[in-house]
Amino acid sequence: MKAPNHRPTAWTAEDIKRVGYQVIDLIAEHLTGLPHEPVFRPVPADLAEQFLSASAPVGGLDPEHILVEFRETIAPYPFGNGHPRFWGWVNSPPVMMGIFANALAAAMNPSCAGGNHAAIYVERQVVNWFKEILGFPTESMGLLVSGGSMASLTALAVARHAKAGFDVRQHGLQGPERKLVLYLSGEGHGCLRKAAELLGLGSENIQTIEVDKHFRLRVDNLAVQIEADLIAGHRPFAVAASAGTVNTGAIDPLREIGEVCRRYGLWLHIDGAYGAPAILTQHYRDELAAMAFADSVAVDPHKWLSIPVEAGLVLVKDAQAMRDAFSLVPPYLRTDGSLTGVGGLPWFSEYGFQQTRGFRALKVWMALKHYGTNGYTQMLEDHIELARYLHDRVTATPDLEVMAPVGLSIVCFRYAPAVLQGTGERLDAVNKALLERLQLGGQVFLSSTVLRGAFVLRVCILNYQTQRADLDFLVDLVLREGAEVLREQTC
Ligand SMILES: *Cc1c(COP(=O)(O)O)cnc(C)c1O
C-alpha cells in the first residue's frame, strides 16, 4: 500500500472535531487513569531503543494512527507528576484549564514579541496580577519565560547591567574592571550559579554564604563577606536570596537581607520559583511580604500553581533598567505605549532575550480566572498542612527521623532504626537503596537530597489530589521497605 502523502492544508471543521474529540478522549483517559497506574515506570529498553533509532518519517500517517501510537508508546510512561503519590523534586500536576488553554493558545499561535493583539494584553494582565500578589509597584515590569531558571537569568542580567558601574553591554566582562561579586546561600538553586556563569561573572566570583540551622542564609556572614570583598577591591553587586529553597523550603531572612542590600547599594533578587505563591497563605503571608523589598523576583507558575510547563515569570521593579539591559532598539525608535497603533505597548522582546515568544500567558490567565486567588490559597494551605501532618507522623514514628524543619510543603526525613544510629555511611547506604526501591516500586515517588552531608528522603507536596491517607500509606511503606533493605544489606 502506498503511504498517504499528507501535506499541511486547511482542515474542515468536521475534520477538526473528529480528531479533536479523539484527543479529548485521550486526555480524559490519561488523567483519570493515572491514579490507578504506577506512579512511575521506566520506558522499556526495547521501546527506548525504537525511539532512539527510528529515522524521520517520509510518508505521512493518518491522525488516528498517530494517536494510537501516542496511547501505546507515550502515555503509559509519564514523568510521574500527575499522580497523587508523586512527591519528587518540585513538580506539580497540570490543572485542566491550563491544558485547554495550551490548545487554544496554539490555535491562535501569536508571537508575543509584541504588537497590538490580544495575547499581549493577556500577558500584561497576568504580569499585573503577579505584581499585585507579590506587592510590586504597578510601574514595575515583567514577562513570562520558560521557567524559574530563565526568570533568574533575566533578572540577574538586569542586575549586572544596572550595577556593573560601566556599560557591560558594550564592553563585556573582558577587561580589568573590578570583579562583580554575587552572593548566594549554600542552599541557593543551581540555576543561580548557571546564570552567573552564563552572564560571564565567573563561578569564582560567587560568594556562597553559610546557612543557619534552619537552612537560611546567615545575614551576619553576608555583611562580613561584602565588607571583605570591598576591602579586596571587588564590586559586590547583587544578592540572590531564596523564598523557598528547593531542598527544604527554607525562606531566607528577606527583610534583613534587603536592609543589607540597601546599605551597600546591592541588587536584591529573590528566587521565589517554588515558594512565592505561598504569600497567598495565612502561614506565610507576613514572612513573604518582604518580597516587596526586592529589585526582582522569579516565580514559577508551573510549580506550585500547577500551570502546565513551561511557565516562569520574572518581575523587575525598575522597568527602565530592564529595557536598558535588553533593548536593541535605539530609544528614538521605541514604541511608547500607543494603544491604537500597530506597534502597541513597548514590546516584550525589549525586556528579555527571546524575540518570537509563545502565548504562555493564556494558561496562567485561564487557571487564575478559574480558581481565583481564593482557590489557590486553599490548595496551598492544604499542602502546607499535609506537609506538617507528615512531619508529625514521621516525628512520632521511632524508626524514622526528621532531617529538617518543614518549609512550605517539603519534608526531609530518613529511615533510621535504632540499629543504625550513629552509622553515617550505613544510614546513607540504606536510605539510597530504599529510595531506589520506592521509586521503582511505582507506589510512591520521592526524591532525595543531601543535608549537612547526610542523604535524606525528600517529599514535596504539590498535588491537589494528595490526601492524608496517601501520606499514611507512605509512612507504612517506608517502614516496610526500609526493613526489607536492612535485611538484604545485613545478609
Ligand atoms: C524549580 C526551581 C528553580 C528553577 O526553575 P525552572 O522552572 O526549573 O527553570 C529555581 N529555584 C527554585 C527554588 C526552584 O524550585
Short mmCIF file of C-alpha atoms and ligand atoms in Angstrom, two decimals:
data_model
loop_
_atom_site.label_atom_id
_atom_site.label_comp_id
_atom_site.label_asym_id
_atom_site.label_seq_id
_atom_site.Cartn_x
_atom_site.Cartn_y
_atom_site.Cartn_z
CA MET A 1 0.00 0.00 0.00
CA LYS A 2 1.25 3.40 -0.89
CA ALA A 3 1.84 5.61 2.12
CA PRO A 4 -0.54 8.58 2.10
CA ASN A 5 1.17 11.78 1.22
CA HIS A 6 -0.09 14.36 3.67
CA ARG A 7 0.91 17.99 3.44
CA PRO A 8 -0.27 20.93 5.52
CA THR A 9 -3.61 22.15 4.24
CA ALA A 10 -6.64 23.60 5.95
CA TRP A 11 -8.78 21.10 7.84
CA THR A 12 -12.55 21.30 7.65
CA ALA A 13 -14.44 21.97 10.87
CA GLU A 14 -15.64 18.35 10.66
CA ASP A 15 -12.08 17.01 10.50
CA ILE A 16 -11.01 19.18 13.40
CA LYS A 17 -13.87 17.91 15.54
CA ARG A 18 -13.42 14.26 14.58
CA VAL A 19 -9.74 14.18 15.53
CA GLY A 20 -10.12 16.75 18.28
CA TYR A 21 -12.72 14.70 20.14
CA GLN A 22 -10.40 11.71 19.99
CA VAL A 23 -7.71 13.85 21.55
CA ILE A 24 -10.10 14.91 24.30
CA ASP A 25 -10.93 11.25 24.92
CA LEU A 26 -7.24 10.50 25.28
CA ILE A 27 -6.76 13.38 27.70
CA ALA A 28 -9.67 12.23 29.83
CA GLU A 29 -8.47 8.64 29.79
CA HIS A 30 -4.93 9.62 30.65
CA LEU A 31 -5.74 11.97 33.52
CA THR A 32 -8.42 9.86 35.18
CA GLY A 33 -6.40 6.68 34.68
CA LEU A 34 -3.20 7.99 36.26
CA PRO A 35 -4.06 7.28 39.92
CA HIS A 36 -4.62 3.62 39.04
CA GLU A 37 -1.29 3.24 37.27
CA PRO A 38 2.17 3.03 38.80
CA VAL A 39 3.43 6.47 39.78
CA PHE A 40 6.46 5.79 37.63
CA ARG A 41 7.68 3.01 35.38
CA PRO A 42 10.76 3.33 33.24
CA VAL A 43 10.40 3.17 29.46
CA PRO A 44 11.10 -0.48 28.49
CA ALA A 45 14.55 -0.82 26.95
CA ASP A 46 13.28 -2.08 23.59
CA LEU A 47 10.83 0.79 23.28
CA ALA A 48 13.53 3.28 24.23
CA GLU A 49 15.72 1.71 21.57
CA GLN A 50 12.94 2.12 18.98
CA PHE A 51 12.57 5.77 19.86
CA LEU A 52 16.26 6.37 19.53
CA SER A 53 16.77 4.52 16.26
CA ALA A 54 13.77 5.49 14.13
CA SER A 55 14.54 7.74 11.19
CA ALA A 56 12.49 10.76 10.15
CA PRO A 57 9.09 9.81 8.70
CA VAL A 58 8.92 10.23 4.94
CA GLY A 59 5.34 9.30 4.10
CA GLY A 60 2.67 10.85 6.29
CA LEU A 61 0.37 8.93 8.64
CA ASP A 62 -3.28 9.44 9.44
CA PRO A 63 -4.05 11.22 12.72
CA GLU A 64 -5.80 8.11 14.08
CA HIS A 65 -2.64 6.09 13.59
CA ILE A 66 -0.55 8.71 15.36
CA LEU A 67 -2.96 8.88 18.29
CA VAL A 68 -2.82 5.11 18.72
CA GLU A 69 0.94 5.36 18.83
CA PHE A 70 0.67 8.08 21.49
CA ARG A 71 -1.70 5.92 23.52
CA GLU A 72 0.51 2.85 23.37
CA THR A 73 4.04 4.13 23.47
CA ILE A 74 3.98 7.57 25.09
CA ALA A 75 1.07 7.98 27.51
CA PRO A 76 1.95 4.89 29.60
CA TYR A 77 5.39 6.25 30.56
CA PRO A 78 4.85 9.66 32.14
CA PHE A 79 7.30 11.54 34.31
CA GLY A 80 5.02 10.77 37.23
CA ASN A 81 3.95 14.21 38.40
CA GLY A 82 0.28 13.72 37.55
CA HIS A 83 -0.06 11.03 40.21
CA PRO A 84 -1.39 11.85 43.70
CA ARG A 85 1.54 9.99 45.28
CA PHE A 86 4.26 11.76 43.32
CA TRP A 87 6.30 13.99 45.63
CA GLY A 88 9.62 14.23 43.79
CA TRP A 89 11.61 17.44 43.16
CA VAL A 90 9.28 20.42 42.58
CA ASN A 91 6.79 19.15 40.03
CA SER A 92 3.05 19.56 40.06
CA PRO A 93 0.21 18.06 38.05
CA PRO A 94 -1.34 20.26 35.36
CA VAL A 95 -4.68 21.96 36.00
CA MET A 96 -7.36 21.29 33.42
CA MET A 97 -7.90 24.89 32.33
CA GLY A 98 -4.18 25.13 31.70
CA ILE A 99 -4.32 22.08 29.44
CA PHE A 100 -7.19 23.53 27.44
CA ALA A 101 -5.52 26.93 27.33
CA ASN A 102 -2.43 25.34 25.80
CA ALA A 103 -4.50 24.04 22.92
CA LEU A 104 -6.28 27.37 22.45
CA ALA A 105 -3.01 29.30 22.60
CA ALA A 106 -1.59 27.01 19.94
CA ALA A 107 -4.66 27.57 17.78
CA MET A 108 -4.08 31.32 17.87
CA ASN A 109 -0.31 30.86 17.73
CA PRO A 110 0.70 34.52 18.04
CA SER A 111 4.20 35.73 18.59
CA CYS A 112 4.22 37.58 21.85
CA ALA A 113 7.33 39.54 20.94
CA GLY A 114 4.96 42.49 20.90
CA GLY A 115 2.33 44.19 18.81
CA ASN A 116 -1.24 45.24 19.27
CA HIS A 117 -3.05 41.90 19.60
CA ALA A 118 -4.97 40.34 22.45
CA ALA A 119 -2.26 37.96 23.66
CA ILE A 120 -0.08 40.93 24.60
CA TYR A 121 -2.79 42.34 26.85
CA VAL A 122 -3.37 38.94 28.41
CA GLU A 123 0.32 38.71 29.28
CA ARG A 124 0.37 42.29 30.58
CA GLN A 125 -2.63 41.45 32.73
CA VAL A 126 -1.06 38.30 34.12
CA VAL A 127 2.11 40.22 34.91
CA ASN A 128 0.00 42.89 36.63
CA TRP A 129 -1.76 40.26 38.73
CA PHE A 130 1.58 38.96 39.95
CA LYS A 131 2.73 42.49 40.79
CA GLU A 132 -0.39 42.83 42.88
CA ILE A 133 0.02 39.42 44.55
CA LEU A 134 3.72 39.94 45.31
CA GLY A 135 3.46 43.57 46.36
CA PHE A 136 5.36 45.05 43.43
CA PRO A 137 4.51 48.60 42.28
CA THR A 138 2.38 48.94 39.15
CA GLU A 139 5.15 50.69 37.26
CA SER A 140 7.42 47.65 37.51
CA MET A 141 7.79 45.34 34.52
CA GLY A 142 7.83 41.63 33.96
CA LEU A 143 7.29 38.87 31.48
CA LEU A 144 6.67 35.20 31.14
CA VAL A 145 9.60 32.95 30.42
CA SER A 146 10.26 29.22 30.26
CA GLY A 147 10.73 28.76 33.99
CA GLY A 148 12.48 29.85 37.15
CA SER A 149 15.92 29.41 35.63
CA MET A 150 15.22 31.79 32.79
CA ALA A 151 13.44 34.17 35.15
CA SER A 152 16.51 34.40 37.40
CA LEU A 153 18.86 34.66 34.43
CA THR A 154 16.80 37.54 33.07
CA ALA A 155 16.70 39.31 36.43
CA LEU A 156 20.43 38.88 37.05
CA ALA A 157 21.18 40.19 33.56
CA VAL A 158 19.32 43.37 34.51
CA ALA A 159 21.16 43.50 37.84
CA ARG A 160 24.51 43.14 36.10
CA HIS A 161 23.64 45.91 33.67
CA ALA A 162 22.32 48.23 36.37
CA LYS A 163 25.09 47.67 38.90
CA ALA A 164 28.28 46.99 36.94
CA GLY A 165 29.36 50.64 37.05
CA PHE A 166 30.23 50.63 33.36
CA ASP A 167 28.48 49.70 30.11
CA VAL A 168 28.54 45.92 30.33
CA ARG A 169 26.63 45.58 27.08
CA GLN A 170 29.29 47.43 25.15
CA HIS A 171 32.47 46.37 26.91
CA GLY A 172 31.54 42.95 28.20
CA LEU A 173 33.35 41.44 31.14
CA GLN A 174 36.68 41.04 29.37
CA GLY A 175 38.58 43.90 30.84
CA PRO A 176 40.47 44.68 34.03
CA GLU A 177 37.41 46.11 35.78
CA ARG A 178 36.73 45.31 39.39
CA LYS A 179 35.25 41.86 39.88
CA LEU A 180 31.48 41.83 40.17
CA VAL A 181 30.52 39.64 43.11
CA LEU A 182 27.22 37.81 43.54
CA TYR A 183 26.08 36.41 46.89
CA LEU A 184 24.04 33.24 47.38
CA SER A 185 23.40 30.92 50.24
CA GLY A 186 24.72 27.38 50.10
CA GLU A 187 21.10 26.33 49.61
CA GLY A 188 20.50 28.62 46.62
CA HIS A 189 19.21 26.89 43.49
CA GLY A 190 21.73 25.69 40.91
CA CYS A 191 20.13 27.90 38.26
CA LEU A 192 21.57 30.95 40.05
CA ARG A 193 25.07 29.59 39.56
CA LYS A 194 24.33 28.66 35.98
CA ALA A 195 23.03 32.17 35.39
CA ALA A 196 26.11 33.75 36.97
CA GLU A 197 28.38 31.62 34.79
CA LEU A 198 26.38 32.38 31.65
CA LEU A 199 26.50 36.11 32.42
CA GLY A 200 30.27 35.92 32.45
CA LEU A 201 30.61 36.64 36.16
CA GLY A 202 32.67 33.51 36.73
CA SER A 203 31.90 30.94 39.38
CA GLU A 204 34.87 32.14 41.43
CA ASN A 205 33.06 35.44 41.89
CA ILE A 206 30.05 33.85 43.51
CA GLN A 207 30.31 34.07 47.28
CA THR A 208 28.48 31.21 48.95
CA ILE A 209 27.19 32.33 52.31
CA GLU A 210 26.72 29.81 55.08
CA VAL A 211 23.22 28.90 56.28
CA ASP A 212 21.88 28.72 59.83
CA LYS A 213 20.33 25.66 61.42
CA HIS A 214 17.08 26.35 59.57
CA PHE A 215 18.95 26.38 56.24
CA ARG A 216 18.53 30.16 55.85
CA LEU A 217 21.23 32.49 54.63
CA ARG A 218 23.18 33.98 57.55
CA VAL A 219 22.84 37.74 57.23
CA ASP A 220 25.71 38.42 59.64
CA ASN A 221 28.04 36.42 57.41
CA LEU A 222 26.70 38.17 54.34
CA ALA A 223 27.58 41.60 55.67
CA VAL A 224 31.04 40.43 56.74
CA GLN A 225 31.71 38.96 53.31
CA ILE A 226 30.57 42.10 51.50
CA GLU A 227 32.93 44.20 53.67
CA ALA A 228 35.80 41.82 52.94
CA ASP A 229 35.14 41.94 49.20
CA LEU A 230 35.02 45.74 49.23
CA ILE A 231 38.35 45.85 51.03
CA ALA A 232 39.77 43.43 48.45
CA GLY A 233 38.78 45.94 45.75
CA HIS A 234 35.89 43.94 44.29
CA ARG A 235 32.45 45.23 43.40
CA PRO A 236 29.65 43.44 45.25
CA PHE A 237 26.60 43.92 43.03
CA ALA A 238 23.77 41.51 43.89
CA VAL A 239 22.36 39.06 46.39
CA ALA A 240 20.17 36.22 45.14
CA ALA A 241 18.07 35.13 48.10
CA SER A 242 15.58 32.27 48.26
CA ALA A 243 11.89 32.43 49.08
CA GLY A 244 11.64 28.69 49.47
CA THR A 245 14.74 26.61 48.77
CA VAL A 246 14.39 23.52 46.71
CA ASN A 247 15.98 21.31 49.37
CA THR A 248 13.94 22.17 52.44
CA GLY A 249 11.61 25.03 51.54
CA ALA A 250 13.64 27.41 53.72
CA ILE A 251 12.92 31.12 53.31
CA ASP A 252 15.94 33.37 53.75
CA PRO A 253 15.52 36.36 56.10
CA LEU A 254 14.39 38.55 53.24
CA ARG A 255 13.78 41.72 55.22
CA GLU A 256 17.24 41.69 56.80
CA ILE A 257 18.90 40.82 53.50
CA GLY A 258 17.00 43.71 51.93
CA GLU A 259 18.46 46.05 54.56
CA VAL A 260 22.00 44.87 53.85
CA CYS A 261 21.41 45.36 50.13
CA ARG A 262 20.15 48.86 50.70
CA ARG A 263 23.11 49.69 52.94
CA TYR A 264 25.64 48.61 50.31
CA GLY A 265 23.69 49.52 47.18
CA LEU A 266 23.30 45.90 46.03
CA TRP A 267 20.57 44.49 43.84
CA LEU A 268 18.27 42.09 45.68
CA HIS A 269 16.96 39.25 43.57
CA ILE A 270 14.59 36.76 45.14
CA ASP A 271 14.21 33.27 43.79
CA GLY A 272 10.60 32.51 44.58
CA ALA A 273 10.26 29.91 41.83
CA TYR A 274 8.72 27.46 44.23
CA GLY A 275 7.73 29.43 47.31
CA ALA A 276 6.50 32.85 46.15
CA PRO A 277 2.83 31.82 45.73
CA ALA A 278 2.73 30.96 49.43
CA ILE A 279 2.33 34.68 50.04
CA LEU A 280 -1.34 33.88 49.44
CA THR A 281 -1.48 31.74 52.59
CA GLN A 282 -2.05 32.73 56.14
CA HIS A 283 1.05 30.75 57.22
CA TYR A 284 3.46 32.70 55.07
CA ARG A 285 1.76 35.99 54.25
CA ASP A 286 3.81 38.11 56.62
CA GLU A 287 7.14 36.44 56.04
CA LEU A 288 6.81 36.64 52.27
CA ALA A 289 5.52 40.21 52.28
CA ALA A 290 9.22 41.08 52.35
CA MET A 291 9.44 40.05 48.70
CA ALA A 292 8.22 43.56 48.01
CA PHE A 293 11.70 44.85 49.02
CA ALA A 294 13.33 43.01 46.13
CA ASP A 295 14.54 44.59 42.93
CA SER A 296 13.47 41.47 41.09
CA VAL A 297 11.60 38.25 41.78
CA ALA A 298 11.39 34.94 39.91
CA VAL A 299 8.18 32.93 40.25
CA ASP A 300 7.26 29.67 38.58
CA PRO A 301 3.56 29.34 37.85
CA HIS A 302 4.43 25.85 36.59
CA LYS A 303 5.47 24.79 40.09
CA TRP A 304 3.02 25.31 42.91
CA LEU A 305 0.25 26.89 40.81
CA SER A 306 0.04 23.76 38.68
CA ILE A 307 0.19 25.54 35.35
CA PRO A 308 1.36 23.10 32.66
CA VAL A 309 5.08 23.54 31.95
CA GLU A 310 6.62 25.79 30.77
CA ALA A 311 5.58 28.91 32.66
CA GLY A 312 8.04 31.04 34.60
CA LEU A 313 7.64 34.70 35.41
CA VAL A 314 10.09 37.46 36.23
CA LEU A 315 9.26 40.81 37.77
CA VAL A 316 11.70 43.72 37.81
CA LYS A 317 10.92 46.84 39.79
CA ASP A 318 12.91 49.21 37.60
CA ALA A 319 11.20 48.80 34.22
CA GLN A 320 13.65 51.18 32.56
CA ALA A 321 16.64 49.19 33.75
CA MET A 322 15.05 46.04 32.37
CA ARG A 323 14.56 47.65 28.99
CA ASP A 324 18.05 49.12 29.00
CA ALA A 325 19.53 45.71 29.70
CA PHE A 326 17.92 44.05 26.69
CA SER A 327 16.60 46.53 24.13
CA LEU A 328 18.44 46.72 20.87
CA VAL A 329 16.01 49.27 19.53
CA PRO A 330 17.50 52.77 19.74
CA PRO A 331 15.48 54.92 22.12
CA TYR A 332 14.17 57.15 19.29
CA LEU A 333 12.58 54.15 17.56
CA ARG A 334 10.92 52.56 20.57
CA THR A 335 7.16 52.28 20.61
CA ASP A 336 5.93 54.11 23.62
CA GLY A 337 2.59 52.80 24.52
CA SER A 338 0.24 53.80 21.75
CA LEU A 339 -2.85 51.70 22.31
CA THR A 340 -4.22 52.49 18.87
CA GLY A 341 -1.29 51.80 16.57
CA VAL A 342 0.11 48.61 15.11
CA GLY A 343 3.09 48.63 17.47
CA GLY A 344 1.08 48.83 20.66
CA LEU A 345 2.79 48.87 24.03
CA PRO A 346 6.58 48.57 24.30
CA TRP A 347 7.48 45.11 23.06
CA PHE A 348 8.23 42.28 25.45
CA SER A 349 11.20 41.40 23.26
CA GLU A 350 12.84 44.61 24.51
CA TYR A 351 12.69 43.33 28.08
CA GLY A 352 14.13 39.87 27.68
CA PHE A 353 16.22 37.63 25.49
CA GLN A 354 13.54 35.99 23.34
CA GLN A 355 12.26 37.52 20.11
CA THR A 356 9.45 35.21 18.97
CA ARG A 357 7.64 34.32 22.17
CA GLY A 358 4.79 31.89 22.78
CA PHE A 359 1.39 32.66 24.24
CA ARG A 360 2.32 31.26 27.65
CA ALA A 361 0.14 33.77 29.42
CA LEU A 362 -3.15 32.20 28.38
CA LYS A 363 -2.77 29.11 30.56
CA VAL A 364 -1.84 31.20 33.59
CA TRP A 365 -4.69 33.60 32.86
CA MET A 366 -7.33 30.88 32.46
CA ALA A 367 -6.24 28.93 35.52
CA LEU A 368 -6.15 32.05 37.72
CA LYS A 369 -9.55 33.12 36.46
CA HIS A 370 -10.97 29.68 37.12
CA TYR A 371 -9.64 29.17 40.66
CA GLY A 372 -9.21 32.76 41.72
CA THR A 373 -6.60 33.57 44.32
CA ASN A 374 -9.00 32.11 46.88
CA GLY A 375 -8.98 28.71 45.24
CA TYR A 376 -5.20 28.73 45.11
CA THR A 377 -4.93 29.88 48.70
CA GLN A 378 -6.97 26.88 49.80
CA MET A 379 -4.88 24.47 47.79
CA LEU A 380 -1.60 25.89 49.08
CA GLU A 381 -2.83 25.80 52.65
CA ASP A 382 -3.89 22.17 52.21
CA HIS A 383 -0.39 21.30 51.01
CA ILE A 384 1.25 23.13 53.87
CA GLU A 385 -0.97 21.32 56.32
CA LEU A 386 -0.32 17.97 54.67
CA ALA A 387 3.42 18.57 54.99
CA ARG A 388 3.01 19.36 58.69
CA TYR A 389 0.91 16.24 59.09
CA LEU A 390 3.62 14.11 57.50
CA HIS A 391 6.22 15.80 59.65
CA ASP A 392 4.22 14.89 62.77
CA ARG A 393 3.76 11.31 61.60
CA VAL A 394 7.50 10.97 60.96
CA THR A 395 8.34 12.53 64.33
CA ALA A 396 6.03 10.09 66.08
CA THR A 397 7.49 7.05 64.32
CA PRO A 398 10.51 5.64 66.16
CA ASP A 399 12.30 4.25 63.10
CA LEU A 400 12.03 7.50 61.15
CA GLU A 401 13.96 10.69 61.67
CA VAL A 402 13.05 14.21 60.59
CA MET A 403 16.08 15.87 58.98
CA ALA A 404 15.00 19.50 58.57
CA PRO A 405 12.29 21.84 59.77
CA VAL A 406 9.25 21.68 57.47
CA GLY A 407 9.49 24.51 54.98
CA LEU A 408 6.43 25.33 52.85
CA SER A 409 5.36 21.88 51.62
CA ILE A 410 8.65 19.99 51.94
CA VAL A 411 9.51 17.29 54.49
CA CYS A 412 13.01 15.80 54.66
CA PHE A 413 13.48 12.63 56.66
CA ARG A 414 15.20 9.27 56.64
CA TYR A 415 14.78 5.71 57.73
CA ALA A 416 16.88 5.44 60.88
CA PRO A 417 16.09 2.43 63.04
CA ALA A 418 17.95 2.07 66.35
CA VAL A 419 20.44 -0.46 64.93
CA LEU A 420 21.69 2.17 62.50
CA GLN A 421 22.07 5.03 64.99
CA GLY A 422 25.40 6.76 64.63
CA THR A 423 26.42 4.88 61.48
CA GLY A 424 26.55 7.73 58.97
CA GLU A 425 27.64 5.72 55.96
CA ARG A 426 25.33 2.78 56.61
CA LEU A 427 22.42 5.14 57.10
CA ASP A 428 23.18 6.75 53.75
CA ALA A 429 23.55 3.40 52.01
CA VAL A 430 20.30 2.04 53.44
CA ASN A 431 18.39 5.17 52.52
CA LYS A 432 19.81 5.25 49.00
CA ALA A 433 18.77 1.66 48.42
CA LEU A 434 15.41 2.39 49.99
CA LEU A 435 14.80 5.38 47.73
CA GLU A 436 15.53 3.36 44.61
CA ARG A 437 13.18 0.63 45.79
CA LEU A 438 10.43 3.15 46.42
CA GLN A 439 10.90 4.86 43.06
CA LEU A 440 10.97 1.66 41.04
CA GLY A 441 8.19 0.11 43.12
CA GLY A 442 5.74 2.51 41.46
CA GLN A 443 3.60 3.09 44.56
CA VAL A 444 5.04 6.41 45.63
CA PHE A 445 7.67 8.72 44.19
CA LEU A 446 10.04 10.78 46.33
CA SER A 447 13.35 12.32 45.54
CA SER A 448 16.36 12.85 47.77
CA THR A 449 18.87 15.44 48.74
CA VAL A 450 21.92 15.80 50.92
CA LEU A 451 21.67 17.93 54.05
CA ARG A 452 24.83 18.64 56.04
CA GLY A 453 26.40 15.62 54.45
CA ALA A 454 23.52 13.22 55.18
CA PHE A 455 21.49 11.54 52.45
CA VAL A 456 17.80 12.21 53.07
CA LEU A 457 14.46 11.34 51.54
CA ARG A 458 12.55 14.38 50.41
CA VAL A 459 8.79 14.78 49.99
CA CYS A 460 7.47 17.90 48.25
CA ILE A 461 3.68 18.06 48.22
CA LEU A 462 2.34 19.95 45.21
CA ASN A 463 -0.51 17.75 44.04
CA TYR A 464 -4.09 18.86 44.59
CA GLN A 465 -5.14 15.21 44.75
CA THR A 466 -2.84 14.18 47.60
CA GLN A 467 -4.68 13.17 50.79
CA ARG A 468 -3.61 12.36 54.31
CA ALA A 469 -4.24 8.68 53.55
CA ASP A 470 -1.55 8.84 50.84
CA LEU A 471 0.94 10.07 53.43
CA ASP A 472 -0.09 7.35 55.91
CA PHE A 473 0.47 4.89 53.10
CA LEU A 474 3.93 6.40 52.55
CA VAL A 475 4.95 6.07 56.19
CA ASP A 476 3.90 2.41 56.28
CA LEU A 477 5.61 1.67 53.00
CA VAL A 478 8.87 3.31 54.07
CA LEU A 479 8.92 1.24 57.25
CA ARG A 480 8.18 -1.98 55.40
CA GLU A 481 10.62 -1.43 52.56
CA GLY A 482 13.21 0.00 54.90
CA ALA A 483 13.15 -3.16 56.98
CA GLU A 484 13.47 -5.17 53.78
CA VAL A 485 16.52 -3.21 52.66
CA LEU A 486 18.07 -3.60 56.07
CA ARG A 487 17.55 -7.36 55.93
CA GLU A 488 19.07 -7.58 52.44
CA GLN A 489 22.07 -5.48 53.35
CA THR A 490 22.71 -7.42 56.54
CA CYS A 491 22.70 -10.80 54.77
C1 LIG B 1 12.43 24.87 40.03
C2 LIG B 1 13.23 25.89 40.74
C3 LIG B 1 14.11 26.71 40.03
C4 LIG B 1 14.36 26.55 38.56
O1 LIG B 1 13.22 26.80 37.81
P1 LIG B 1 12.89 26.03 36.46
O2 LIG B 1 11.47 26.30 36.25
O3 LIG B 1 13.18 24.57 36.73
O4 LIG B 1 13.77 26.58 35.41
C5 LIG B 1 14.79 27.68 40.73
N1 LIG B 1 14.62 27.82 42.05
C6 LIG B 1 13.78 27.06 42.76
C7 LIG B 1 13.64 27.28 44.22
C8 LIG B 1 13.05 26.07 42.13
O5 LIG B 1 12.21 25.30 42.83
#
